[in-house]
CSV table of C-alpha atoms in Angstrom, one decimal:
chain,number,residue,atom,x,y,z
A,1,MET,CA,-43.1,-39.6,-6.6
A,2,GLY,CA,-39.7,-41.4,-6.6
A,3,ASP,CA,-40.4,-43.0,-9.9
A,4,ARG,CA,-41.1,-39.6,-11.5
A,5,VAL,CA,-37.6,-38.2,-10.1
A,6,GLN,CA,-35.9,-41.6,-11.3
A,7,ARG,CA,-37.5,-41.0,-14.9
A,8,LEU,CA,-36.3,-37.2,-14.7
A,9,LEU,CA,-32.8,-38.3,-13.8
A,10,VAL,CA,-32.3,-41.0,-16.7
A,11,ALA,CA,-34.0,-38.4,-19.4
A,12,CYS,CA,-31.4,-35.8,-17.8
A,13,LEU,CA,-28.4,-38.3,-18.3
A,14,PHE,CA,-29.9,-39.2,-21.5
A,15,ALA,CA,-29.7,-35.5,-22.8
A,16,TRP,CA,-26.3,-35.2,-21.1
A,17,LEU,CA,-24.6,-38.1,-23.0
A,18,LEU,CA,-26.4,-38.0,-26.1
A,19,PRO,CA,-24.3,-34.8,-27.8
A,20,GLY,CA,-21.3,-36.6,-27.0
A,21,LEU,CA,-22.3,-39.6,-28.6
A,22,ALA,CA,-23.3,-38.2,-31.7
A,23,ALA,CA,-20.1,-36.3,-32.1
A,24,GLY,CA,-18.0,-39.5,-31.4
A,25,ALA,CA,-19.7,-41.5,-34.2
A,26,GLY,CA,-18.4,-40.3,-37.6
A,27,ALA,CA,-19.7,-41.3,-40.9
A,28,ILE,CA,-18.3,-44.5,-42.0
A,29,ASP,CA,-17.8,-45.5,-45.7
A,30,ALA,CA,-18.8,-48.9,-46.8
A,31,PHE,CA,-17.0,-49.1,-49.9
A,32,GLU,CA,-17.1,-52.6,-51.8
A,33,PHE,CA,-13.8,-53.4,-53.9
A,34,ALA,CA,-13.4,-56.2,-56.5
A,35,ASP,CA,-10.3,-57.1,-55.0
A,36,PRO,CA,-7.6,-56.3,-52.1
A,37,VAL,CA,-5.5,-54.5,-54.5
A,38,GLU,CA,-8.0,-52.0,-55.3
A,39,ALA,CA,-8.8,-51.5,-51.4
A,40,GLU,CA,-5.1,-51.1,-50.8
A,41,ARG,CA,-4.8,-48.4,-53.4
A,42,TYR,CA,-8.2,-46.4,-52.1
A,43,GLN,CA,-6.9,-46.6,-48.6
A,44,ALA,CA,-3.3,-45.5,-49.6
A,45,LEU,CA,-4.7,-42.5,-51.7
A,46,ILE,CA,-7.1,-41.4,-48.9
A,47,ASP,CA,-4.2,-41.5,-46.5
A,48,GLU,CA,-1.9,-39.5,-48.5
A,49,LEU,CA,-4.3,-36.7,-49.8
A,50,ARG,CA,-5.4,-33.8,-47.5
A,51,CYS,CA,-8.9,-32.7,-46.9
A,52,PRO,CA,-9.3,-29.2,-48.1
A,53,LYS,CA,-11.3,-28.1,-45.1
A,54,CYS,CA,-9.4,-29.4,-42.5
A,55,LEU,CA,-5.9,-27.8,-42.3
A,56,ASN,CA,-3.7,-30.9,-41.5
A,57,THR,CA,-5.8,-33.9,-41.5
A,58,ASN,CA,-6.1,-36.4,-44.6
A,59,LEU,CA,-9.2,-37.7,-46.2
A,60,SER,CA,-9.3,-40.9,-44.2
A,61,GLY,CA,-9.0,-39.1,-40.8
A,62,SER,CA,-11.5,-36.3,-41.6
A,63,ASP,CA,-15.4,-36.0,-40.7
A,64,ALA,CA,-15.9,-33.1,-42.9
A,65,PRO,CA,-18.8,-33.5,-45.8
A,66,ILE,CA,-16.1,-32.5,-48.4
A,67,ALA,CA,-13.8,-35.3,-47.1
A,68,SER,CA,-16.8,-37.6,-47.4
A,69,ASP,CA,-17.5,-36.6,-50.9
A,70,LEU,CA,-13.8,-36.7,-51.9
A,71,ARG,CA,-13.4,-40.5,-50.6
A,72,ALA,CA,-16.4,-41.0,-53.0
A,73,LEU,CA,-15.1,-39.5,-55.6
A,74,VAL,CA,-11.5,-41.3,-55.2
A,75,TYR,CA,-13.3,-44.7,-54.7
A,76,ARG,CA,-15.3,-43.9,-58.0
A,77,LYS,CA,-11.9,-43.4,-59.8
A,78,VAL,CA,-10.3,-46.5,-58.3
A,79,ARG,CA,-13.0,-48.4,-59.6
A,80,ALA,CA,-13.0,-47.1,-62.7
A,81,GLY,CA,-9.3,-47.9,-63.5
A,82,GLU,CA,-7.9,-44.9,-63.1
A,83,SER,CA,-4.0,-44.6,-62.2
A,84,ASP,CA,-2.9,-43.0,-58.6
A,85,GLN,CA,-1.1,-40.6,-60.6
A,86,ASP,CA,-4.5,-39.5,-62.3
A,87,ILE,CA,-6.1,-39.3,-59.4
A,88,ARG,CA,-3.9,-37.2,-57.7
A,89,ASP,CA,-3.6,-34.8,-60.8
A,90,TYR,CA,-7.4,-34.3,-60.9
A,91,LEU,CA,-7.4,-33.4,-57.0
A,92,GLN,CA,-4.6,-31.1,-57.2
A,93,THR,CA,-6.1,-29.4,-60.4
A,94,ARG,CA,-9.3,-29.0,-58.7
A,95,TYR,CA,-7.9,-28.2,-55.2
A,96,GLY,CA,-4.4,-27.1,-55.4
A,97,ASP,CA,-1.1,-28.1,-54.4
A,98,PHE,CA,-2.7,-28.1,-50.9
A,99,VAL,CA,-4.6,-31.4,-51.2
A,100,LEU,CA,-0.9,-33.0,-51.6
A,101,TYR,CA,1.1,-33.7,-48.5
A,102,ASP,CA,3.9,-33.8,-50.6
A,103,PRO,CA,4.0,-30.7,-52.8
A,104,PRO,CA,5.6,-31.1,-56.1
A,105,LYS,CA,9.3,-29.7,-56.9
A,106,ARG,CA,8.7,-26.8,-59.1
A,107,ALA,CA,10.0,-23.1,-58.9
A,108,ASP,CA,6.7,-21.7,-57.5
A,109,THR,CA,7.1,-24.3,-54.3
A,110,ALA,CA,11.0,-24.0,-54.0
A,111,LEU,CA,10.6,-22.0,-50.9
A,112,LEU,CA,8.7,-24.9,-49.5
A,113,TRP,CA,11.8,-27.3,-50.0
A,114,LEU,CA,14.5,-25.0,-49.3
A,115,LEU,CA,13.3,-23.5,-46.0
A,116,PRO,CA,13.9,-26.3,-43.8
A,117,VAL,CA,17.5,-26.3,-45.1
A,118,VAL,CA,18.1,-22.6,-44.8
A,119,LEU,CA,16.9,-22.5,-41.4
A,120,LEU,CA,19.0,-25.4,-40.3
A,121,VAL,CA,22.2,-23.8,-41.6
A,122,ILE,CA,21.1,-20.4,-39.6
A,123,GLY,CA,20.4,-22.6,-36.5
A,124,LEU,CA,24.0,-24.2,-36.9
A,125,ALA,CA,25.5,-21.0,-37.7
A,126,VAL,CA,23.8,-19.2,-34.3
A,127,ILE,CA,25.1,-22.4,-32.3
A,128,ALA,CA,28.6,-21.8,-33.6
A,129,ARG,CA,28.7,-18.2,-32.9
A,130,ILE,CA,27.4,-19.0,-29.4
A,131,ALA,CA,30.1,-21.3,-28.6
A,132,ARG,CA,32.7,-19.2,-30.3
A,133,ARG,CA,31.7,-16.5,-27.8
A,134,ARG,CA,31.7,-18.9,-25.0
A,135,ALA,CA,35.2,-19.9,-25.6
A,136,ALA,CA,36.6,-16.2,-25.9
A,137,ALA,CA,34.7,-15.4,-22.4
A,138,SER,CA,36.6,-18.1,-21.0
A,139,THR,CA,40.2,-17.2,-21.6
A,140,VAL,CA,43.2,-18.3,-19.5
A,141,LEU,CA,44.8,-15.8,-16.9
A,142,ALA,CA,48.3,-14.7,-17.5
A,143,ASP,CA,50.5,-16.1,-15.0
A,144,ASP,CA,50.9,-12.8,-13.0
A,145,ASP,CA,46.8,-12.4,-12.7
A,146,ALA,CA,46.7,-16.1,-11.6
A,147,GLU,CA,49.1,-15.6,-8.8
A,148,ARG,CA,47.1,-12.4,-7.6
A,149,LEU,CA,43.9,-14.2,-7.7
A,150,GLU,CA,45.6,-17.1,-5.5
A,151,ARG,CA,46.8,-14.5,-3.1
A,152,LEU,CA,43.3,-12.7,-2.8
A,153,LEU,CA,41.8,-16.5,-2.2
A,154,ALA,CA,44.6,-17.1,0.7
A,155,ASP,CA,43.9,-13.9,2.2
A,156,THR,CA,39.8,-14.5,2.4
A,157,ASP,CA,40.5,-17.9,3.6
A,158,ALA,CA,42.9,-16.4,6.4
A,159,ALA,CA,40.4,-13.5,7.1
A,160,LYS,CA,37.5,-16.4,7.7
A,161,ARG,CA,39.5,-18.3,10.0
A,162,ARG,CA,40.2,-15.2,11.9
A,163,VAL,CA,36.5,-14.6,12.2
A,164,GLU,CA,35.6,-17.9,13.0
A,165,PRO,CA,36.0,-19.1,16.8
């Protein structure tokens, strides 16, 4: 009976661990290159190109099937001797500007490039306005108001001394 329970526990443990092991094991692309320069070009390209399915992951870090297909495509194009810019242009034509982490500077992408600057200027203007309001709120008291405040504080101190035993 004990042997049967032990087998059942091992089977349950295996069934519990198997999905986690399978999820952690991503597909590894084993591409062979003619020289280290090709391998570096390939790695640089898949690091800078974004996976069309994964919102903010590059091709080298994505386990999506389309990322695997695009890595193979980039490999074939690098091996065929195409330039990096030709490969980028091909993928950009096919998948749009989204596939590039560094979108091109054109009239239709001007908002992407100008928005951070505009937000920075707005933020600095808000900070300056808050600072001016605080400076205006902390105005210096006139001489007669300062004397009146000192008298009130002195009266308060005297009243406290009278109450204390």
